[in-house]
mmCIF file of C-alpha atoms in Angstrom:
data_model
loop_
_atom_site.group_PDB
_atom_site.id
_atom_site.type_symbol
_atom_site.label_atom_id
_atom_site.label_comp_id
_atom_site.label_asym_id
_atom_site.label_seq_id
_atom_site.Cartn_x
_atom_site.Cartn_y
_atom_site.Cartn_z
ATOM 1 C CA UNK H 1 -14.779 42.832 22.125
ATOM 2 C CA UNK H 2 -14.376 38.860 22.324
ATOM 3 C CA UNK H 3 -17.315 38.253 20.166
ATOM 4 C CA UNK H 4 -16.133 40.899 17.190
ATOM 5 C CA UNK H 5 -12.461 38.544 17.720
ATOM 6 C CA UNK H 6 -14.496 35.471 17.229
ATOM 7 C CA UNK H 7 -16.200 36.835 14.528
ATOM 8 C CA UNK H 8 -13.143 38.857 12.372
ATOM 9 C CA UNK H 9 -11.915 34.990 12.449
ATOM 10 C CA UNK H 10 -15.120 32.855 11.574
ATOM 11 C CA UNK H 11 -14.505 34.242 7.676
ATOM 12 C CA UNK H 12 -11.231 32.528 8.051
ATOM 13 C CA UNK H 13 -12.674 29.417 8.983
ATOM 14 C CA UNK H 14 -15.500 29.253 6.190
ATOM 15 C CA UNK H 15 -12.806 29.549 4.031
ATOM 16 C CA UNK H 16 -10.867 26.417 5.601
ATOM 17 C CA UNK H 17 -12.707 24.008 3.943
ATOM 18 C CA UNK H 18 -12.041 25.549 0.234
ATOM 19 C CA UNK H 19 -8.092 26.039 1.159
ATOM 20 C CA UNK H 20 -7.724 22.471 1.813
ATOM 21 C CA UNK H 21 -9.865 20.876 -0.193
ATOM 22 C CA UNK H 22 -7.462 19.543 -3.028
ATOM 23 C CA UNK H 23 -4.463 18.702 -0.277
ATOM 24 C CA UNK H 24 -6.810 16.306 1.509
ATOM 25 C CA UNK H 25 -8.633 14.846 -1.108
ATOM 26 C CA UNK H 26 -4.421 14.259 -2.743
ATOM 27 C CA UNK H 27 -3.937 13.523 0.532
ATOM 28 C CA UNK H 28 -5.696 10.445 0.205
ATOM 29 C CA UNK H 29 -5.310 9.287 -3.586
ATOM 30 C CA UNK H 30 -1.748 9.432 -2.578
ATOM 31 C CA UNK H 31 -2.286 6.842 -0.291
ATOM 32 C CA UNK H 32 -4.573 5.161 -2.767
ATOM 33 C CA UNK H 33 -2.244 5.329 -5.603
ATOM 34 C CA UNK H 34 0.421 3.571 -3.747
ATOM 35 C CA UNK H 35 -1.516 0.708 -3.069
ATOM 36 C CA UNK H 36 -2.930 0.094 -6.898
ATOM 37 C CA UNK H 37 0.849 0.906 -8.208
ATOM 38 C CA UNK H 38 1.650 -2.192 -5.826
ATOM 39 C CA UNK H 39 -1.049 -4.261 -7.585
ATOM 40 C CA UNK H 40 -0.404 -2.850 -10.960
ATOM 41 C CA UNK H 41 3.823 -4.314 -11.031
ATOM 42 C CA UNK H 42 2.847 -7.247 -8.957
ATOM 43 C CA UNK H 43 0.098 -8.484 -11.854
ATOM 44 C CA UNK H 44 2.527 -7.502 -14.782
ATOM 45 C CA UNK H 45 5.353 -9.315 -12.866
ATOM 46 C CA UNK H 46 3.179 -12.257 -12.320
ATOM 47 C CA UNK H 47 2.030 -12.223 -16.007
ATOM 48 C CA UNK H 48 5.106 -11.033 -17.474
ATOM 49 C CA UNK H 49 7.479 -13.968 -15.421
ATOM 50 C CA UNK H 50 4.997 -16.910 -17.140
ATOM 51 C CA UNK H 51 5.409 -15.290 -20.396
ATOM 52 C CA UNK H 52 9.112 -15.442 -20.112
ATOM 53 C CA UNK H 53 8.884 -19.176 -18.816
ATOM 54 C CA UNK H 54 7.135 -20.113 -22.333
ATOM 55 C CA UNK H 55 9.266 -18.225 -24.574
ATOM 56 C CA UNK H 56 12.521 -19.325 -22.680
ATOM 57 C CA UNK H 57 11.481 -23.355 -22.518
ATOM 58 C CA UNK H 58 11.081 -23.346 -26.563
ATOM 59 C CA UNK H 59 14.561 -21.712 -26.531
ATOM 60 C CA UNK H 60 15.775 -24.374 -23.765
ATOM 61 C CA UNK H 61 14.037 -27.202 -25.507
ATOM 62 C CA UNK H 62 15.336 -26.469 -28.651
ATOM 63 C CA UNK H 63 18.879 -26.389 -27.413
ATOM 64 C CA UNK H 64 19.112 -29.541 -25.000
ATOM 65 C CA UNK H 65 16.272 -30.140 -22.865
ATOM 66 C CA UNK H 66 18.334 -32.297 -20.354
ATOM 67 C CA UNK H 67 21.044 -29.921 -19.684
ATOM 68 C CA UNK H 68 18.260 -26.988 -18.769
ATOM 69 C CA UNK H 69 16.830 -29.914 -16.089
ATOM 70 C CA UNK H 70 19.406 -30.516 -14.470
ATOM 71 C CA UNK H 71 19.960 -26.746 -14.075
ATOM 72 C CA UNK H 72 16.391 -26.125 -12.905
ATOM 73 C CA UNK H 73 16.784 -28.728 -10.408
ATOM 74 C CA UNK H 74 19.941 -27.372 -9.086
ATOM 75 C CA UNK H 75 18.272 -23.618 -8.535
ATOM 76 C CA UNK H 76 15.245 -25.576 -6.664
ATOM 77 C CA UNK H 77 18.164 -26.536 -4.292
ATOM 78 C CA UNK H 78 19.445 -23.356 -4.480
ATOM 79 C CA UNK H 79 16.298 -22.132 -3.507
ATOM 80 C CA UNK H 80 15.927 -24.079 -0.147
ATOM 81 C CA UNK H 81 19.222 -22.973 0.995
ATOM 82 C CA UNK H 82 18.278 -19.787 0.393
ATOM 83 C CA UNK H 83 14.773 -20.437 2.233
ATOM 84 C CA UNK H 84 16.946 -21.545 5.169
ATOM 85 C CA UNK H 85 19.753 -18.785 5.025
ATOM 86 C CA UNK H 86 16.542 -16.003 5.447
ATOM 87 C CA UNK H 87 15.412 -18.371 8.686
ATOM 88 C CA UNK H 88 17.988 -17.810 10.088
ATOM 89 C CA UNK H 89 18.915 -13.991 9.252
ATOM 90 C CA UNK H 90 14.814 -13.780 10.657
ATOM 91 C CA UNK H 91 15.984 -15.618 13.817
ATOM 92 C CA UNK H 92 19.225 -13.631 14.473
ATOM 93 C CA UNK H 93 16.954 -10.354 14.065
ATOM 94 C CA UNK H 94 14.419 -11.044 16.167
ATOM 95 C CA UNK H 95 16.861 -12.100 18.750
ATOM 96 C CA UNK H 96 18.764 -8.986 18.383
ATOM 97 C CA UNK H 97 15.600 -7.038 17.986
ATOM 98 C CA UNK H 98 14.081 -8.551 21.591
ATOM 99 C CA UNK H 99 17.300 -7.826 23.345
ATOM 100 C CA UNK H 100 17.522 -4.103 21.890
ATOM 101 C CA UNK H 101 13.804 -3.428 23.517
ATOM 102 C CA UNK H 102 14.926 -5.328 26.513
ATOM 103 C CA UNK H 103 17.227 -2.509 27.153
ATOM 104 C CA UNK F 1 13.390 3.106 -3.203
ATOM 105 C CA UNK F 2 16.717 3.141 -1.430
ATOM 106 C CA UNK F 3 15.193 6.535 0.599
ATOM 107 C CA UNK F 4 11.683 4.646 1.927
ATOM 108 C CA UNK F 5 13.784 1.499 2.956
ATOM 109 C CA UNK F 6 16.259 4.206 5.219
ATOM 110 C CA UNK F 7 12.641 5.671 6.537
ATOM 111 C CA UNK F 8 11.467 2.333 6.978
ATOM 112 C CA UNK F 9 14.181 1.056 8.946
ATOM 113 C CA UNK F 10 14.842 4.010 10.850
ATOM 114 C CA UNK F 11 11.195 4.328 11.846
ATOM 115 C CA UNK F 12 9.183 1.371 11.796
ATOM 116 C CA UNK F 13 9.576 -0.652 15.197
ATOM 117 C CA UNK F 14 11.823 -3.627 15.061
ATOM 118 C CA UNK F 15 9.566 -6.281 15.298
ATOM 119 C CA UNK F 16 7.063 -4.808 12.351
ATOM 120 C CA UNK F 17 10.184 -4.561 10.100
ATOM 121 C CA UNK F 18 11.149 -8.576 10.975
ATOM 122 C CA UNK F 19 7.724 -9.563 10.565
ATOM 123 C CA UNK F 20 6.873 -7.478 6.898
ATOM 124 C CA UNK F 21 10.161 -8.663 5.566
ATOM 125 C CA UNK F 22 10.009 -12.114 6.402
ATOM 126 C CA UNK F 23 6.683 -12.609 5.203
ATOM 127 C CA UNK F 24 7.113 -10.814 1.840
ATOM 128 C CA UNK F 25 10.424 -12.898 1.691
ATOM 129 C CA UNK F 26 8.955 -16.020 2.056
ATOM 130 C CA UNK F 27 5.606 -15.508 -0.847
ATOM 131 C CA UNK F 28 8.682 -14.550 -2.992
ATOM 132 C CA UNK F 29 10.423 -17.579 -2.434
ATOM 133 C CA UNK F 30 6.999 -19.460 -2.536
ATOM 134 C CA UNK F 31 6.454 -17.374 -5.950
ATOM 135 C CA UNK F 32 9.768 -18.680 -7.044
ATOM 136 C CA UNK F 33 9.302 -22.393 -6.251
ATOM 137 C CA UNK F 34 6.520 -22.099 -7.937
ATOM 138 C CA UNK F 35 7.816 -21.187 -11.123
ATOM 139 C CA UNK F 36 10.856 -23.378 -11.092
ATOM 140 C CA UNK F 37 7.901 -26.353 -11.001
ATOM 141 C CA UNK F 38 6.268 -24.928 -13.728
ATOM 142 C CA UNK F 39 8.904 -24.415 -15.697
ATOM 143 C CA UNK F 40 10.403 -28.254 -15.029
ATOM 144 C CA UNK F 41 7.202 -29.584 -15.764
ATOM 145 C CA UNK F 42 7.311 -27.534 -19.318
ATOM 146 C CA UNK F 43 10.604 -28.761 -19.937
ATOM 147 C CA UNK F 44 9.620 -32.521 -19.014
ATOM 148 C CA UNK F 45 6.095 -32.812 -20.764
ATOM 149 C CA UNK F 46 5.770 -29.978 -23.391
ATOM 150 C CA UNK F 47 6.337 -30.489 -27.067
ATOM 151 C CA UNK F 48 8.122 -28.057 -29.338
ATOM 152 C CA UNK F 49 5.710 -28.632 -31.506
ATOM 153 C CA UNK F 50 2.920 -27.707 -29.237
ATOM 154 C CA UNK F 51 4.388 -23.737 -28.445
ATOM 155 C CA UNK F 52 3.010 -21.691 -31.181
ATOM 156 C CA UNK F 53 -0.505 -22.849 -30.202
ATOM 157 C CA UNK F 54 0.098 -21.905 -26.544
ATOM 158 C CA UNK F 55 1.897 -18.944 -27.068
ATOM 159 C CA UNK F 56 -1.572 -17.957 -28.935
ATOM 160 C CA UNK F 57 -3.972 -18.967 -26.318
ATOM 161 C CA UNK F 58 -1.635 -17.211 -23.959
ATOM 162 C CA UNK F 59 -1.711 -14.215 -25.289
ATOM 163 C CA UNK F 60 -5.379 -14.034 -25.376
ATOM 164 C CA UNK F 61 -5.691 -15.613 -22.262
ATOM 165 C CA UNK F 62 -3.017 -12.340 -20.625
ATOM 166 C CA UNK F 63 -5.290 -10.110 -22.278
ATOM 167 C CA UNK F 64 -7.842 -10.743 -19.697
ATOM 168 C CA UNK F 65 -6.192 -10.877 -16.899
ATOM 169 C CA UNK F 66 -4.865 -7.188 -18.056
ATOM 170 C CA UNK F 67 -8.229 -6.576 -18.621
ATOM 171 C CA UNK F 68 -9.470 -7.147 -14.534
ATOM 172 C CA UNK F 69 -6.364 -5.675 -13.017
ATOM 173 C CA UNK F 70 -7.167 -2.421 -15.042
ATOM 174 C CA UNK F 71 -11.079 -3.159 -13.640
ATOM 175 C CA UNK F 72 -9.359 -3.221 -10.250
ATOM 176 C CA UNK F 73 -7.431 -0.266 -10.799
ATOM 177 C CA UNK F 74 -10.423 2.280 -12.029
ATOM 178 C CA UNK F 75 -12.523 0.714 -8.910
ATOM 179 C CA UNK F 76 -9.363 1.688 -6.555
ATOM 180 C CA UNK F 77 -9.318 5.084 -7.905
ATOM 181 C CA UNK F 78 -13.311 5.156 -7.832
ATOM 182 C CA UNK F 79 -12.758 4.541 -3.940
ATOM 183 C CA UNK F 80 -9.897 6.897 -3.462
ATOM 184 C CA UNK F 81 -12.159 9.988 -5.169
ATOM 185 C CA UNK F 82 -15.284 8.799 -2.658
ATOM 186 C CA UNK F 83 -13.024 8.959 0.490
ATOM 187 C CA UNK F 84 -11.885 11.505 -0.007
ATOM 188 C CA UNK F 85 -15.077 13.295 -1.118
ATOM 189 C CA UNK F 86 -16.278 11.840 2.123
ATOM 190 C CA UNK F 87 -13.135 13.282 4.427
ATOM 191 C CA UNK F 88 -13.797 16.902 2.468
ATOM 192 C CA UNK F 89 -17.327 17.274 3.477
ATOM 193 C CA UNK F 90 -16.514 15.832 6.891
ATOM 194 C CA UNK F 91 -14.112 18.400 7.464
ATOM 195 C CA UNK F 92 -16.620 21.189 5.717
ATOM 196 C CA UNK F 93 -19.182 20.325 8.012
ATOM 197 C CA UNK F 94 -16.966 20.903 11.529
ATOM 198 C CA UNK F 95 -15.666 23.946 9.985
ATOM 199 C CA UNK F 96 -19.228 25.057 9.976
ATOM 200 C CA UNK F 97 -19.874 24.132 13.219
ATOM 201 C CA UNK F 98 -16.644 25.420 14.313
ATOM 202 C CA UNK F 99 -17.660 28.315 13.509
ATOM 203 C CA UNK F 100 -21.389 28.929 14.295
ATOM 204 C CA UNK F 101 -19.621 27.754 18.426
ATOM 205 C CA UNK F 102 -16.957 29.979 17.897
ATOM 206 C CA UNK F 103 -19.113 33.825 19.261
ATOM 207 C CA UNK F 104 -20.274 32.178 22.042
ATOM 208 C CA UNK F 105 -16.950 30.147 23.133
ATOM 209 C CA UNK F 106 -15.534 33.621 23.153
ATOM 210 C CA UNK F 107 -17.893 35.136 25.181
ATOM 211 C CA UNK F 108 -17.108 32.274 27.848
ATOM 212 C CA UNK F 109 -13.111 33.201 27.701
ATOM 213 C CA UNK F 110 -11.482 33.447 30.966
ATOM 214 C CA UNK F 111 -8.865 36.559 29.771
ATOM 215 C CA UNK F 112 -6.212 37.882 31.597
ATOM 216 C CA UNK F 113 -5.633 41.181 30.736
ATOM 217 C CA UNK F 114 -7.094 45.030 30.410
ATOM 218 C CA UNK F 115 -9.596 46.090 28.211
ATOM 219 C CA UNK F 116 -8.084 49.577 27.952
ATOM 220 C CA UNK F 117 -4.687 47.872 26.221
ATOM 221 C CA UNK F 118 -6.672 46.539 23.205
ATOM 222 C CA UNK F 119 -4.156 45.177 21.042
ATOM 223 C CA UNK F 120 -2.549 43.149 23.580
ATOM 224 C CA UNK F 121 -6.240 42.146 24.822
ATOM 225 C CA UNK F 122 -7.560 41.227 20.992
ATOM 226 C CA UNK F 123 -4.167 39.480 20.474
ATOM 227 C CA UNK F 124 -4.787 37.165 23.554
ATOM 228 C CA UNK F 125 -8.233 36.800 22.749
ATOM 229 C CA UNK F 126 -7.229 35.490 19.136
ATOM 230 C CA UNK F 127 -4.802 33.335 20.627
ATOM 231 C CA UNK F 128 -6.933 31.468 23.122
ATOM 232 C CA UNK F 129 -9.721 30.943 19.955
ATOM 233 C CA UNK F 130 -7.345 29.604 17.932
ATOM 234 C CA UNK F 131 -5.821 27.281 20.555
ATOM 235 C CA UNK F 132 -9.741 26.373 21.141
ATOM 236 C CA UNK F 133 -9.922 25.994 16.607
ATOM 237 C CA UNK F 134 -6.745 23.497 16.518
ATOM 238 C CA UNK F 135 -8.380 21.341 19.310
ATOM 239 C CA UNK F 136 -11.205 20.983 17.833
ATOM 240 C CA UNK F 137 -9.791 20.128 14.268
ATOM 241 C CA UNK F 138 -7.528 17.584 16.683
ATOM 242 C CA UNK F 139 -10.552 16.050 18.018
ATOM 243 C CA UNK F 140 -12.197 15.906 14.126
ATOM 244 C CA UNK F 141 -9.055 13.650 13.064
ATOM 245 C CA UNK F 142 -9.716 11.652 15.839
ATOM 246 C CA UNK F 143 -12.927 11.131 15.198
ATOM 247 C CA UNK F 144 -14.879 11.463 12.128
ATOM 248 C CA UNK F 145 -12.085 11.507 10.020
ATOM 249 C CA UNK F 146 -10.664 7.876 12.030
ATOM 250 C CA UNK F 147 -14.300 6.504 12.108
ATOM 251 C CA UNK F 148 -14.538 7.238 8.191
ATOM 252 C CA UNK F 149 -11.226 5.952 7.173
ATOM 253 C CA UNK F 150 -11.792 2.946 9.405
ATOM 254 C CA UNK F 151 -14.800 2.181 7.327
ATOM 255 C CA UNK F 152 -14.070 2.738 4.080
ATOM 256 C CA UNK F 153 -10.252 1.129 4.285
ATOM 257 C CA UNK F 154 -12.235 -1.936 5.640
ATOM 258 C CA UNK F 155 -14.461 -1.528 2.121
ATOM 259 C CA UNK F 156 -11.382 -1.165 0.442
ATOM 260 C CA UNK F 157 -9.614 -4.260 1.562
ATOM 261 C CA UNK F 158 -12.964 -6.510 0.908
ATOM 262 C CA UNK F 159 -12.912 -4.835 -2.626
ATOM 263 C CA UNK F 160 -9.495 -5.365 -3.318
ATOM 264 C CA UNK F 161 -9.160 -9.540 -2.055
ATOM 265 C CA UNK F 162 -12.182 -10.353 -3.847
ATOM 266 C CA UNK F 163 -10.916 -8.862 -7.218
ATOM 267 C CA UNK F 164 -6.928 -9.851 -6.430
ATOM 268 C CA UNK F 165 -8.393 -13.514 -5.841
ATOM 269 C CA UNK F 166 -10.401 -13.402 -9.283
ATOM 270 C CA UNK F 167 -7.622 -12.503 -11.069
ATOM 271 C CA UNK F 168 -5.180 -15.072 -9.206
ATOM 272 C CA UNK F 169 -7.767 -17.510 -10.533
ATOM 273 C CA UNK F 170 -6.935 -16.091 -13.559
ATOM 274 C CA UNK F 171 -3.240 -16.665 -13.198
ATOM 275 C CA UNK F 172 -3.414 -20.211 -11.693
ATOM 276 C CA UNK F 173 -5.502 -20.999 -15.408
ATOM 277 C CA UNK F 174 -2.685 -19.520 -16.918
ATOM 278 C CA UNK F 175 -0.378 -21.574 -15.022
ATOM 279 C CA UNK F 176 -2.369 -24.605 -16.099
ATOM 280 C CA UNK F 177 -2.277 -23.909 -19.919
ATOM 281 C CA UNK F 178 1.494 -23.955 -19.536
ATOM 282 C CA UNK F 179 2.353 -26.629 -17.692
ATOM 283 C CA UNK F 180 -1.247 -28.632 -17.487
ATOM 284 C CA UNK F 181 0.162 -30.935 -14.620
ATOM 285 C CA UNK F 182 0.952 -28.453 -12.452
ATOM 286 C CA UNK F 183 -2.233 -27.503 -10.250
ATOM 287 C CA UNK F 184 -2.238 -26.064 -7.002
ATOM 288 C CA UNK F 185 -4.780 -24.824 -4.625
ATOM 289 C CA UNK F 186 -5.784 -21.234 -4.657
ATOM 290 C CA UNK F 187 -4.568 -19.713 -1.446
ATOM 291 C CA UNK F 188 -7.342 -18.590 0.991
ATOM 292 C CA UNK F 189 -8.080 -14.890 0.202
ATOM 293 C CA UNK F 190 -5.997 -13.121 2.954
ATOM 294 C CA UNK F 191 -2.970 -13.894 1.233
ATOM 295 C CA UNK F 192 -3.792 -13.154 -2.445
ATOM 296 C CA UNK F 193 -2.686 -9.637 -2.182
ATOM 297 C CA UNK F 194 0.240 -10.370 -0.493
ATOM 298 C CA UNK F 195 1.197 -12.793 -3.297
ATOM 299 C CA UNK F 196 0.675 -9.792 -5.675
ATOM 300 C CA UNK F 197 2.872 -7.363 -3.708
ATOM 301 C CA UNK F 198 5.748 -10.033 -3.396
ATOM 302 C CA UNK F 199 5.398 -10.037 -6.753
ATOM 303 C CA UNK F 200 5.681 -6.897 -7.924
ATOM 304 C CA UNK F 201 8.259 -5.969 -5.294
ATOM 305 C CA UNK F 202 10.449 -8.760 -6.642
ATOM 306 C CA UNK F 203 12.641 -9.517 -9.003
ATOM 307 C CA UNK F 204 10.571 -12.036 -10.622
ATOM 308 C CA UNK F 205 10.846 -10.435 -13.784
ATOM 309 C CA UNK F 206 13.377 -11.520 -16.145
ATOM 310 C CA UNK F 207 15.922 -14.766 -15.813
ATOM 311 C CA UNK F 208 15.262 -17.156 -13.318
ATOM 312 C CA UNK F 209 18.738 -18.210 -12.351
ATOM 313 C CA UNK F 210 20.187 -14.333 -11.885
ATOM 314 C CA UNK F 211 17.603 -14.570 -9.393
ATOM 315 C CA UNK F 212 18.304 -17.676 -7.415
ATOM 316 C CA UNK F 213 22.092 -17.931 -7.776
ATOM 317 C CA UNK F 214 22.885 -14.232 -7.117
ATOM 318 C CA UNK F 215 23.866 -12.979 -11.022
ATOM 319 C CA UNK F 216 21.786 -9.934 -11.008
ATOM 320 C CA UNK F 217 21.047 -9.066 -7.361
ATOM 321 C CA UNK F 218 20.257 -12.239 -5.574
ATOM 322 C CA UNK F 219 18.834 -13.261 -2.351
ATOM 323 C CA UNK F 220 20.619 -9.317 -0.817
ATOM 324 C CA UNK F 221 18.852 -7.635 -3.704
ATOM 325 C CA UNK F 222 15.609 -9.024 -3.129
ATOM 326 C CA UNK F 223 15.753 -8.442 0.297
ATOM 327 C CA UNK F 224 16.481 -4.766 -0.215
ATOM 328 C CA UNK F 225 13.656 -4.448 -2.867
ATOM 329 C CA UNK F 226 11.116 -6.227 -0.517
ATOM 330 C CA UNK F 227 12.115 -3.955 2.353
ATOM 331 C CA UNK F 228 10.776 -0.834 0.121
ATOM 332 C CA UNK F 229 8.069 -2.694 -0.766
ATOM 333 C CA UNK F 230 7.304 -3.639 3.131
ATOM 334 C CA UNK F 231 8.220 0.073 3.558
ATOM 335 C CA UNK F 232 5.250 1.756 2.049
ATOM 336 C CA UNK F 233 2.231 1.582 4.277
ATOM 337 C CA UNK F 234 0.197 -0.450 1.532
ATOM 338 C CA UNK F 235 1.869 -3.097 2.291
ATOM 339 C CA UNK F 236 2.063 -2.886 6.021
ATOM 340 C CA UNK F 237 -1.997 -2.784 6.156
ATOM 341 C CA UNK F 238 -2.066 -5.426 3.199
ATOM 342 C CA UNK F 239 -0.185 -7.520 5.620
ATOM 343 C CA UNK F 240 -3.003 -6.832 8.534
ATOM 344 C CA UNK F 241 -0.268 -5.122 10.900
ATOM 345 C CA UNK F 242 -1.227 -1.145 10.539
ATOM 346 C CA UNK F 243 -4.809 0.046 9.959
ATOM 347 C CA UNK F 244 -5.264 1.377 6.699
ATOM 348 C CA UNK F 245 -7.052 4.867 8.976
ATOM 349 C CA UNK F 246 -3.695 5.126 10.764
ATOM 350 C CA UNK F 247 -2.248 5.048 7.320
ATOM 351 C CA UNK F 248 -3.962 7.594 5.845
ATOM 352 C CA UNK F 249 -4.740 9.916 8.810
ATOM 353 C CA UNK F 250 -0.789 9.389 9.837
ATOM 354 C CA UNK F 251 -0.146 10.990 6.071
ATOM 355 C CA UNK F 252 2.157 13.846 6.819
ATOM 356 C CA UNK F 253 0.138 15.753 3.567
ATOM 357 C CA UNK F 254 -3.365 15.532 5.778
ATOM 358 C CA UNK F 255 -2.520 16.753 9.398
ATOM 359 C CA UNK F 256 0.143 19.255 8.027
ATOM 360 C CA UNK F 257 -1.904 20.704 5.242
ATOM 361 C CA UNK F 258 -4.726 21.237 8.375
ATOM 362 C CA UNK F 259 -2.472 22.933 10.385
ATOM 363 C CA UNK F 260 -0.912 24.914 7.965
ATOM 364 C CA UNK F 261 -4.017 26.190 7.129
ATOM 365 C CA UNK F 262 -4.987 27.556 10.047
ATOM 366 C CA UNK F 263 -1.865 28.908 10.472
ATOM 367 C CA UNK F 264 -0.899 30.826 7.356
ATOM 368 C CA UNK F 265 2.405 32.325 8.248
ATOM 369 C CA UNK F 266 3.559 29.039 9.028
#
């Protein structure tokens, strides 16, 4: 009687394969897709920022060239702040993070 | 985006979250310095004069670097179809063997219970095969399906560097045609994709200064946009701190869909 159990189910089991066949291979390409969606903004964002650069410059140089310097130069300072300000967030986290697992 | 940043946050261990964050943070903010010399060294040496020419040999020269990435995109997709082709007939195969070991695995059951109450006796029967069906799909996940993953996300992230580097290269040239005195050196591989996902994760499109100074979203919106970047496993194997098998085989779709299917009225 164990053996006709074993064998009512192996017809189940032949037909595993067929029932899951599209879920694990979207399993996967789901994974996939993720990763070259990632690549696909991060290349258009790369291209598309240096396009804006050149079109923006002729507009900048066109209007006053020294004025648009000095503001570029004060966002590059802007920028280390900013650099320092995450150091320190970073710092403050992993500190807070270390003495959460301490616990 | 808002949703995967809660997940991540809520699930990912503290130190991963730190660690993704602060490294996507800082290629954006490398990104961004970068750009700020580019464009100063526009606005110091270029020549009005000299921007329709550029803006040409720009366009053509963005054409082909559209041209790889979608190159890198069909080969992704390629890989995605073979892996899972490969994780199908995997499966197919144990199912097979599953079930040629199935007869005699019943015959060596150890049952409790009375042949004369048949029901009861086929129901426990059914229940200790099944048990014996599930670990043995278990031990599948753990092993072919890991060992295949493991190999084929290690193909994957050799594929994807060499062609993300290539079409940095590409990028740095366009770079150069810009602003022709600014040259740096290529970063070593390892880091070319993660340049690419800061990127995209950013908020490098658009106005530099609603970046920097805060107009748009600043430094709080960047880090929120880069936390649902860091959230999505891509970028947590990308960044060499989860395996791209544990990614996959971790899906929710693939073990669910597996159990589900064995258990119909689920």
């Amino acid at each position: 009687m164990r053996v006709e159990v074993a064998e009512q189910m192996i017809e189940s089991i032949h037909e595993l394969p067929e029932k899951t066949e599209r879920q694990i291979k979207s399993g996967v390409m789901k994974e996939i897709n993720r990763l070259a969606e990632a690549i696909h903004n991060g290349i258009r964002a790369m291209v598309s920022n240096l396009e804006h650069q050149v079109s923006s410059t002729r507009a900048e140089l066109e209007a006053n060239k020294y004025a648009a310097i000095d503001k570029y130069n004060g966002f590059r300072q802007k920028l280390e702040s900013i650099r320092a300000e995450l150091s320190a967030i970073v710092e403050q986290g992993a500190e807070e993070v270390a003495a959460t697992e301490d616990h | 985006m808002e949703s995967s940043l809660e997940e991540f946050l809520v699930s990912e261990p503290g130190f991963i979250k730190l660690r993704s964050s602060q490294k996507l943070l800082n290629t954006y903010i490398d990104e961004l310095q970068e750009v700020l010399d580019i464009k100063l060294s526009m606005l110091e040496n270029a020549k009005l004069g000299d921007f329709q020419r550029l803006e040409k040999e720009f366009a053509e020269r963005k054409a082909n670097v559209l041209k790889k990435k979608e190159y890198i995109l069909e080969r992704i997709g390629e890989k995605g179809i073979h892996v899972g082709e490969r994780l199908y007939n995997s499966f197919a195969r144990r199912c097979r063997s599953i079930a040629r070991e199935l007869p005699g695995v019943a015959r060596e059951l150890d049952v409790d219970g009375s042949v004369f109450a048949q029901a009861e006796y086929k129901r426990t029967v059914a229940n200790l095969l099944e048990d014996w069906i599930r670990s043995e799909i278990r031990h599948w996940l753990e092993t072919d399906a890991e060992d295949i993953l493991e190999v084929e996300g290690t193909r994957l992230q050799q594929l994807v560097s060499n062609q993300v580097e290539d079409i940095l290269g590409e990028v740095q040239k366009l770079k150069v045609l810009i602003a022709p005195e600014f040259s740096t050196e290529i970063e070593a591989s390892e880091s070319s994709l993660e340049r690419i996902l800061a990127a995209g994760g950013s908020l490098l499109l658009g106005d530099l200064g609603g970046v920097i100074t805060g107009g748009a979203f600043g430094i709080k919106g960047a880090i929120l946009q880069l936390g649902g970047v860091a959230a999505a496993n891509t970028a947590l194997w990308a960044l060499g701190l989860l395996n791209p098998a544990t990614a996959i085989i971790a899906s929710a779709t693939m073990t669910y869909t597996v159990w589900k299917a064995l258990t119909p009225d689920a």
